[in-house]
Coordinates of C-alpha atoms in Angstrom, one line a residue:
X897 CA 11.0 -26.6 -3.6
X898 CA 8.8 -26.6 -0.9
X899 CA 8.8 -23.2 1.6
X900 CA 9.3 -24.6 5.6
X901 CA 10.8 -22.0 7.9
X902 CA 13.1 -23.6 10.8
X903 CA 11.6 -21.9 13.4
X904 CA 7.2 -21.3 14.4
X905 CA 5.9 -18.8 15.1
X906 CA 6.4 -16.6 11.8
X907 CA 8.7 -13.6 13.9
X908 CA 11.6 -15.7 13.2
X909 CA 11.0 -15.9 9.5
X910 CA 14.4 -13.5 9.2
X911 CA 16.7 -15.7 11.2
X912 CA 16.0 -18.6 8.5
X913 CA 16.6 -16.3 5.3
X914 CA 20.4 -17.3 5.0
X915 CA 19.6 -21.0 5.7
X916 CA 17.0 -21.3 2.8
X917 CA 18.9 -19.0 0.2
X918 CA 21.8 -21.3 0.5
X919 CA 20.1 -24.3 0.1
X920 CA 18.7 -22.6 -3.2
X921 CA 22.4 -21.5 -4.2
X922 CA 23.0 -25.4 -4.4
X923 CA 20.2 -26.4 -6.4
X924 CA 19.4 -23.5 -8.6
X925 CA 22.5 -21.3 -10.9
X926 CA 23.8 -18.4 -8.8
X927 CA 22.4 -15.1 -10.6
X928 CA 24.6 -11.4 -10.3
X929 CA 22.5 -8.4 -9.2
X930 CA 23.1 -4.9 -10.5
X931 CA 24.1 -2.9 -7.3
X932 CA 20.9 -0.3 -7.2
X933 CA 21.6 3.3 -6.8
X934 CA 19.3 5.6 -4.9
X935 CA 17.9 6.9 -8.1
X936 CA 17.2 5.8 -11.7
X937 CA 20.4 6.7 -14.0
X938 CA 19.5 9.3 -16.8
X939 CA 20.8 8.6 -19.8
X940 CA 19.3 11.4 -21.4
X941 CA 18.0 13.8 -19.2
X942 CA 14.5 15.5 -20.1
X943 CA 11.5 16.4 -18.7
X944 CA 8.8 13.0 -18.9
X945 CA 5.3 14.1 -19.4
X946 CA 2.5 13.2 -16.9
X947 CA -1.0 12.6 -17.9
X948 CA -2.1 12.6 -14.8
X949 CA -5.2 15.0 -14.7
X950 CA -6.8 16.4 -11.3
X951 CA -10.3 15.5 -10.1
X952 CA -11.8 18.1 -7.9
X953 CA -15.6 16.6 -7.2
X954 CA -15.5 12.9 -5.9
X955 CA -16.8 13.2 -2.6
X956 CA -16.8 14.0 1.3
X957 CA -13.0 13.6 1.0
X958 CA -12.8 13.4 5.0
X959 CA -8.9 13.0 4.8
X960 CA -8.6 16.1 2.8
X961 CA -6.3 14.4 -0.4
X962 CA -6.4 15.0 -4.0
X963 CA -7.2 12.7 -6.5
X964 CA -5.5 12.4 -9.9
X965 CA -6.0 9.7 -12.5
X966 CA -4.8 9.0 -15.8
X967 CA -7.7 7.2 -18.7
X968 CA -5.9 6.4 -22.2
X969 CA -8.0 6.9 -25.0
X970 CA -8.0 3.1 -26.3
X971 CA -9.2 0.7 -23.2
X972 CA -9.1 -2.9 -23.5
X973 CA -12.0 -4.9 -21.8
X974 CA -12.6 -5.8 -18.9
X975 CA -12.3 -2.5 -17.8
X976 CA -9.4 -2.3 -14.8
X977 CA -8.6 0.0 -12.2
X978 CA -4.8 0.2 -10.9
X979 CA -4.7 2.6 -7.9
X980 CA -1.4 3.9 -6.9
X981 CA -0.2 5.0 -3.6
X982 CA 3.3 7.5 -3.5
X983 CA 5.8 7.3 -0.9
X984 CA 6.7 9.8 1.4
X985 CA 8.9 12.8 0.1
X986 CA 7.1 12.0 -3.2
X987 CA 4.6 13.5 -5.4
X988 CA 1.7 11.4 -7.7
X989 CA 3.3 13.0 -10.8
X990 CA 6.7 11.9 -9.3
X991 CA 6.0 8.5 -8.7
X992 CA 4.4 8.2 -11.8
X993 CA 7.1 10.0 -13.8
X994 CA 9.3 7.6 -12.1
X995 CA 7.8 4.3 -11.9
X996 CA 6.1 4.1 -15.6
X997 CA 2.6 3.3 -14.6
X998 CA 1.2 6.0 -17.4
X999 CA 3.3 4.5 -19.9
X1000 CA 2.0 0.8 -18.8
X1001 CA -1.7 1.9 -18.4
X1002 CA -1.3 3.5 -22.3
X1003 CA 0.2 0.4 -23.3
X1004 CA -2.2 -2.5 -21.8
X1005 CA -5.8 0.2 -21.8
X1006 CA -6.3 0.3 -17.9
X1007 CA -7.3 3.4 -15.6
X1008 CA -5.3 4.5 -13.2
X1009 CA -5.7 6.5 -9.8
X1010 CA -3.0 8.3 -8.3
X1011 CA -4.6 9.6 -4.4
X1012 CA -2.1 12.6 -3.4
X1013 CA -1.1 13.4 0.2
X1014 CA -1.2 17.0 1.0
X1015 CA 1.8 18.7 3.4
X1016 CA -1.2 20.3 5.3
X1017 CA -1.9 16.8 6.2
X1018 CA 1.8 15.9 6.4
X1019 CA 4.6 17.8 5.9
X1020 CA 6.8 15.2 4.5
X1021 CA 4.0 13.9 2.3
X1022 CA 3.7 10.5 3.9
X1023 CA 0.1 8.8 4.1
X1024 CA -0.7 8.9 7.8
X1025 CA -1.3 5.1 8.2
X1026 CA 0.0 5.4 11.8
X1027 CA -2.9 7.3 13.2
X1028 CA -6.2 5.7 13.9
X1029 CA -8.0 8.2 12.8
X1030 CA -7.2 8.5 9.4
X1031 CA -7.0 4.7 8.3
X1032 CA -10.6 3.7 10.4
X1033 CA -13.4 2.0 8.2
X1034 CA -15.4 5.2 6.3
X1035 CA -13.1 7.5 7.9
X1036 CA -10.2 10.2 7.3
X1037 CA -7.7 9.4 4.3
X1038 CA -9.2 5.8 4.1
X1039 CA -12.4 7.0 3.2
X1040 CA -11.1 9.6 1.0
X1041 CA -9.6 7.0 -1.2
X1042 CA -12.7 4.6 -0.9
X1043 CA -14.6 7.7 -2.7
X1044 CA -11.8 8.3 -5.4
X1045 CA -12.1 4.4 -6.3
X1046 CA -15.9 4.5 -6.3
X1047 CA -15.7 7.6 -8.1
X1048 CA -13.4 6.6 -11.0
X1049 CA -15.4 2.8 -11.1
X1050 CA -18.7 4.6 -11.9
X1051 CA -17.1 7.3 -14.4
X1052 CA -15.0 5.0 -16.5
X1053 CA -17.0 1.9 -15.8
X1054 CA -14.7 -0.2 -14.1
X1055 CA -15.2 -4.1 -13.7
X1056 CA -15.4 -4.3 -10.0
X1057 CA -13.7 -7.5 -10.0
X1058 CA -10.8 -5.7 -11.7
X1059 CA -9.4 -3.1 -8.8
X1060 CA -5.9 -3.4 -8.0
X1061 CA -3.5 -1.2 -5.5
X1062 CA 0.5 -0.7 -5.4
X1063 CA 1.9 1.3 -2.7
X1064 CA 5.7 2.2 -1.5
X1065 CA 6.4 2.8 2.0
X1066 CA 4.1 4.8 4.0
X1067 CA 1.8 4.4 0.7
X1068 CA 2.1 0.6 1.4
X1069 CA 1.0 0.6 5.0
X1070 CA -1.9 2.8 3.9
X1071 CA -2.4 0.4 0.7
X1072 CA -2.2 -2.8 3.2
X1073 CA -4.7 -1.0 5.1
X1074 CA -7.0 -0.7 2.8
X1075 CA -6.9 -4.1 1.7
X1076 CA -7.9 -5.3 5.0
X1077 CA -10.3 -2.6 5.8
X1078 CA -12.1 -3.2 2.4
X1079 CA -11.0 -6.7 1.2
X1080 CA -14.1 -7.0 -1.5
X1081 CA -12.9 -4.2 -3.1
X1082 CA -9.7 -5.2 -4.3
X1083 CA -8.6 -8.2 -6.4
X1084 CA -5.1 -7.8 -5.7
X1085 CA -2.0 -5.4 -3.7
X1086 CA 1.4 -4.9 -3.7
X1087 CA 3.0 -3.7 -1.0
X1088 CA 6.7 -2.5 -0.8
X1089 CA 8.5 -1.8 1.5
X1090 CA 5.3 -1.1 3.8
X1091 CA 4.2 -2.2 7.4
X1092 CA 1.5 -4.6 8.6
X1093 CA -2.2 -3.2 9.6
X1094 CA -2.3 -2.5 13.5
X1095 CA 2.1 -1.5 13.5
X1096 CA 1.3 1.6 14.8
X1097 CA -0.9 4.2 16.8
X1098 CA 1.3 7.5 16.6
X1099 CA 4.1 9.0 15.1
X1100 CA 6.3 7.9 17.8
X1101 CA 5.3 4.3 17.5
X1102 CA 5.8 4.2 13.8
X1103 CA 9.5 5.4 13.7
X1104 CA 9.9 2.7 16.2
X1105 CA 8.4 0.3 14.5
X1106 CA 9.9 1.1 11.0
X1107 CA 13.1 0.9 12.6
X1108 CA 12.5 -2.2 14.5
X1109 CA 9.5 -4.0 13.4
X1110 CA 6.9 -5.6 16.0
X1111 CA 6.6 -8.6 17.8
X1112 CA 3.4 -10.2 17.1
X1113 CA 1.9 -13.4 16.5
X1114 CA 0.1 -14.7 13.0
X1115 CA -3.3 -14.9 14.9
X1116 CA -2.4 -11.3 16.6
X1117 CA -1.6 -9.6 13.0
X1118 CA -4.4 -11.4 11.7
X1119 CA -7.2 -10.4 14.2
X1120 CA -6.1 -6.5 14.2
X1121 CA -6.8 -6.7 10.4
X1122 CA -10.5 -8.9 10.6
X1123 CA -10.9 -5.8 13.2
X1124 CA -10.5 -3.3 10.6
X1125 CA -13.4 -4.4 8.2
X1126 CA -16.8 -4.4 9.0
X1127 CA -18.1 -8.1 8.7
X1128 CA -16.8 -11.2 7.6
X1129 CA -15.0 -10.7 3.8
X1130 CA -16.4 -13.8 1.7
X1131 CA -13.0 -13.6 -0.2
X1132 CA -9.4 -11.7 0.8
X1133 CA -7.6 -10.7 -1.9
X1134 CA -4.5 -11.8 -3.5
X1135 CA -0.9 -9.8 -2.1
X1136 CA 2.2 -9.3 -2.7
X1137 CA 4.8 -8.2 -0.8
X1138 CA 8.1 -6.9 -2.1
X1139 CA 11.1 -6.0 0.9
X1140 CA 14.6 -4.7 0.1
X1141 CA 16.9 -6.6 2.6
X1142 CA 19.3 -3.1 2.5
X1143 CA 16.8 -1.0 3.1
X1144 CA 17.7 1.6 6.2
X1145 CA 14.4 3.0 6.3
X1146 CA 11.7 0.1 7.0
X1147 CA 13.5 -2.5 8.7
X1148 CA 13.1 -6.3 6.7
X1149 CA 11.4 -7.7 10.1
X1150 CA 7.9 -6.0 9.0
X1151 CA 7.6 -7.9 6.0
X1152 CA 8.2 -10.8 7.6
X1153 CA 5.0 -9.6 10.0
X1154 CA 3.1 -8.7 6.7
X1155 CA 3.6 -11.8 5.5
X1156 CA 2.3 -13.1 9.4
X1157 CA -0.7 -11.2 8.8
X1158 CA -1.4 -12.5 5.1
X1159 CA -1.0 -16.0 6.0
X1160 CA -3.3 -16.1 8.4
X1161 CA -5.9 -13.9 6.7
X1162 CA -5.9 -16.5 4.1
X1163 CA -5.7 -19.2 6.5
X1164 CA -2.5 -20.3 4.3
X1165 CA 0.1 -23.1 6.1
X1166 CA 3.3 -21.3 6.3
X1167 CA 5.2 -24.4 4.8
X1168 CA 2.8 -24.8 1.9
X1169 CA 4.5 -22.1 0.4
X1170 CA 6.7 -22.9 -2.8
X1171 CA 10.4 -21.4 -3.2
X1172 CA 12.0 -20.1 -6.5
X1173 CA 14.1 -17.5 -7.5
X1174 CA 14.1 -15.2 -10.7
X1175 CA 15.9 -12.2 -11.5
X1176 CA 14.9 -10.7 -8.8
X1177 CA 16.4 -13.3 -6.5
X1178 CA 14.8 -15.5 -3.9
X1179 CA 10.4 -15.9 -4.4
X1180 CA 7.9 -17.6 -2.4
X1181 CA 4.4 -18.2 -3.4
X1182 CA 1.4 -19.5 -1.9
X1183 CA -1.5 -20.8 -4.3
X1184 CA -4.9 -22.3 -3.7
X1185 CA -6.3 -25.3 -5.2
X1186 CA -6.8 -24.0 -8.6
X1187 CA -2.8 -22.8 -9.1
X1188 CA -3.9 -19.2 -8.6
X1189 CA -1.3 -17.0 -6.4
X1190 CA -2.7 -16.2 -3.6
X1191 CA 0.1 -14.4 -1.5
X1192 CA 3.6 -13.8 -3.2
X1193 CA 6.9 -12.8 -0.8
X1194 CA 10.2 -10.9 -2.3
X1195 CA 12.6 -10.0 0.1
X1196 CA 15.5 -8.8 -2.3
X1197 CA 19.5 -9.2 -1.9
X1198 CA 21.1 -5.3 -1.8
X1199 CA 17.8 -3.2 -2.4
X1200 CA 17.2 -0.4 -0.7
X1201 CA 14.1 1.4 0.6
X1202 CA 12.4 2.2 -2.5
X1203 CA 10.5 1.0 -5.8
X1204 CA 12.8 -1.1 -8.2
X1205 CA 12.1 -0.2 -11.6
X1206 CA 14.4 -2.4 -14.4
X1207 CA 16.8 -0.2 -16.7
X1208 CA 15.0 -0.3 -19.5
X1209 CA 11.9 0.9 -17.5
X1210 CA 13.9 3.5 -15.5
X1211 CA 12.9 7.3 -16.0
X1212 CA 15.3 9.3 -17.7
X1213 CA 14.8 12.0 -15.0
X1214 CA 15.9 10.8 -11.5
X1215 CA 13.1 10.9 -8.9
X1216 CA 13.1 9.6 -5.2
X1217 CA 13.2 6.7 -4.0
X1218 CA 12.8 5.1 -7.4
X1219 CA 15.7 2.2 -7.5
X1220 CA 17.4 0.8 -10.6
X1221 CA 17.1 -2.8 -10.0
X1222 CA 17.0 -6.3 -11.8
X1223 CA 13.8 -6.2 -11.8
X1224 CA 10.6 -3.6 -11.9
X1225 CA 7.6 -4.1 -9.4
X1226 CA 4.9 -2.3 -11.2
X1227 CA 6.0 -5.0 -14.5
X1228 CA 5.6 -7.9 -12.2
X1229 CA 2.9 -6.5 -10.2
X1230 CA 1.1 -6.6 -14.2
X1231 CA 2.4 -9.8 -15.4
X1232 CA 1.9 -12.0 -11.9
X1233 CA -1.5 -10.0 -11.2
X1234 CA -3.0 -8.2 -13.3
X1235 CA -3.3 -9.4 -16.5
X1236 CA -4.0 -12.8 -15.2
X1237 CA -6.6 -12.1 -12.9

């Protein structure tokens, strides 16, 4: 099935979601989401080890973050880098206690980088991808993160065709702005529950915004990102963007202005996208001409603002804003991207 919103430009992407799921309810089996909770359920409650490690020495660090990574001991070639980007009111070890990205990266042999915010920076631990300052090309926090990737690359030598970056909530706007800043960096992102580059220019503007979303045009999103990198990128890299419909934090109308800004990045016809659904619920995918996804959009019936990790993934100690869902992004983020690229 073919993806056509009803309505051009983009901004009322949201106002067509009922239409299209319906018509998908008809031709496709109905599936039955578990309701998500808040938290992962603990079955047995313990205390999950993290092996994440600091690294003190990897640069200027202008935005003033800490870097932690984790390296198993057997690596499978090519050698990949998954960088990971916490939410706000979140810790790395927290995130990665809660999501299973240690577990994963010990399973399939692939680095991973967990950059830290720091409550001197911001007191509820949020990336500060509102303020110019910090996400600018070579500056602040986005230049503290550009040293940590170059610095774990050259120490664990990392294919540089195999960088890839997940990020939840404020972590996702600052993980979307680094994709555009420095799009020949990455291979692929995923991007949950996070905001478009250009959303925001201070804290004020950014709770609006969450709450709201932004009225912009494809070419608009688009042009604030090509502003953000410093030449023209020979390649953009692949993105997907994962949206709870229920969540009360970041309102469902930014995604649909990611996806604006994606789309017209990759110069990608809005109705060239393709329409399924999985356990997740409803997908749509844009490829290019060889069948490779280019641009993958999720926005999920009753999930909440957070990262949806499947049951069988879930942590056994409860952490915030990590979801028991139907599905579990950093698994699909893998599977779709990762090992394929």
């Amino acid at each position: 099935m073919r993806f056509k919103l009803s309505m051009s430009p983009l901004s009322a992407m949201l106002r067509s979601q009922k239409r299209w799921k319906r018509n998908l309810e008809k031709a496709m089996p109905k599936f039955r989401f578990a309701e998500p909770s808040k938290t992962a359920k603990a079955p047995k409650p313990r205390r999950p080890r993290s092996g994440l490690v600091p690294i003190q020495a990897f640069g200027s660090n202008p935005g003033r973050l800490t870097m932690l990574e984790y390296a198993p001991p057997k690596r499978r070639d090519p050698p990949t880098l998954v960088v990971v980007l916490h939410g706000c009111l979140q810790t790395a070890r927290q995130f990665d206690q809660g999501s299973g990205w240690s577990r994963m990266a010990r399973e399939k042999g692939f680095v991973l980088l967990f950059p830290e915010q720091r409550k001197e920076n911001n007191h509820n631990l949020c990336f500060n991808w509102f303020r110019p300052s910090a996400v600018a090309h070579d500056r602040g926090e986005l230049m503290s993160i550009r040293q940590m990737i170059e610095h774990a690359i050259e120490r664990h030598g990392i294919d540089r065709n195999r960088v890839f970056i997940q990020g939840l909530s404020a972590g996702g706007a600052m993980a979307n702005a680094l994709l555009v800043t420095y799009p020949e960096l990455f291979a692929s992102g995923q991007v949950i529950g996070g905001l478009p580059f250009g959303a925001a220019r201070d804290a004020m503007t950014a709770l609006s915004v969450m709450k709201s979303g932004s009225k912009r045009s494809p070419g608009e999103w688009g042009d604030l990102a090509r502003g953000a990198a410093k030449g023209a990128a020979r390649t953009m890299p692949a993105v997907s963007i994962w949206q709870g419909r229920a969540d009360r934090i970041v309102a469902p109308a930014n995604a649909g202005s990611l996806l604006a800004q994606w789309l017209d990045l990759h110069g990608l016809d809005e109705a060239a996208g393709e329409l399924g659904m999985d356990a997740a619920g409803n997908v749509a995918v844009w490829r290019n001409a060889d069948g490779r996804t280019l641009l993958e959009y999720r926005l999920i019936d009753g999930l909440d603002h957070g990262l949806p990790v499947a049951a069988r993934h879930a942590a056994t100690v409860r952490q915030p804003y990590i979801i028991e869902g139907a599905i579990s992004a950093p698994e699909a983020f893998y599977e779709t991207f990762i090992r394929l690229r």
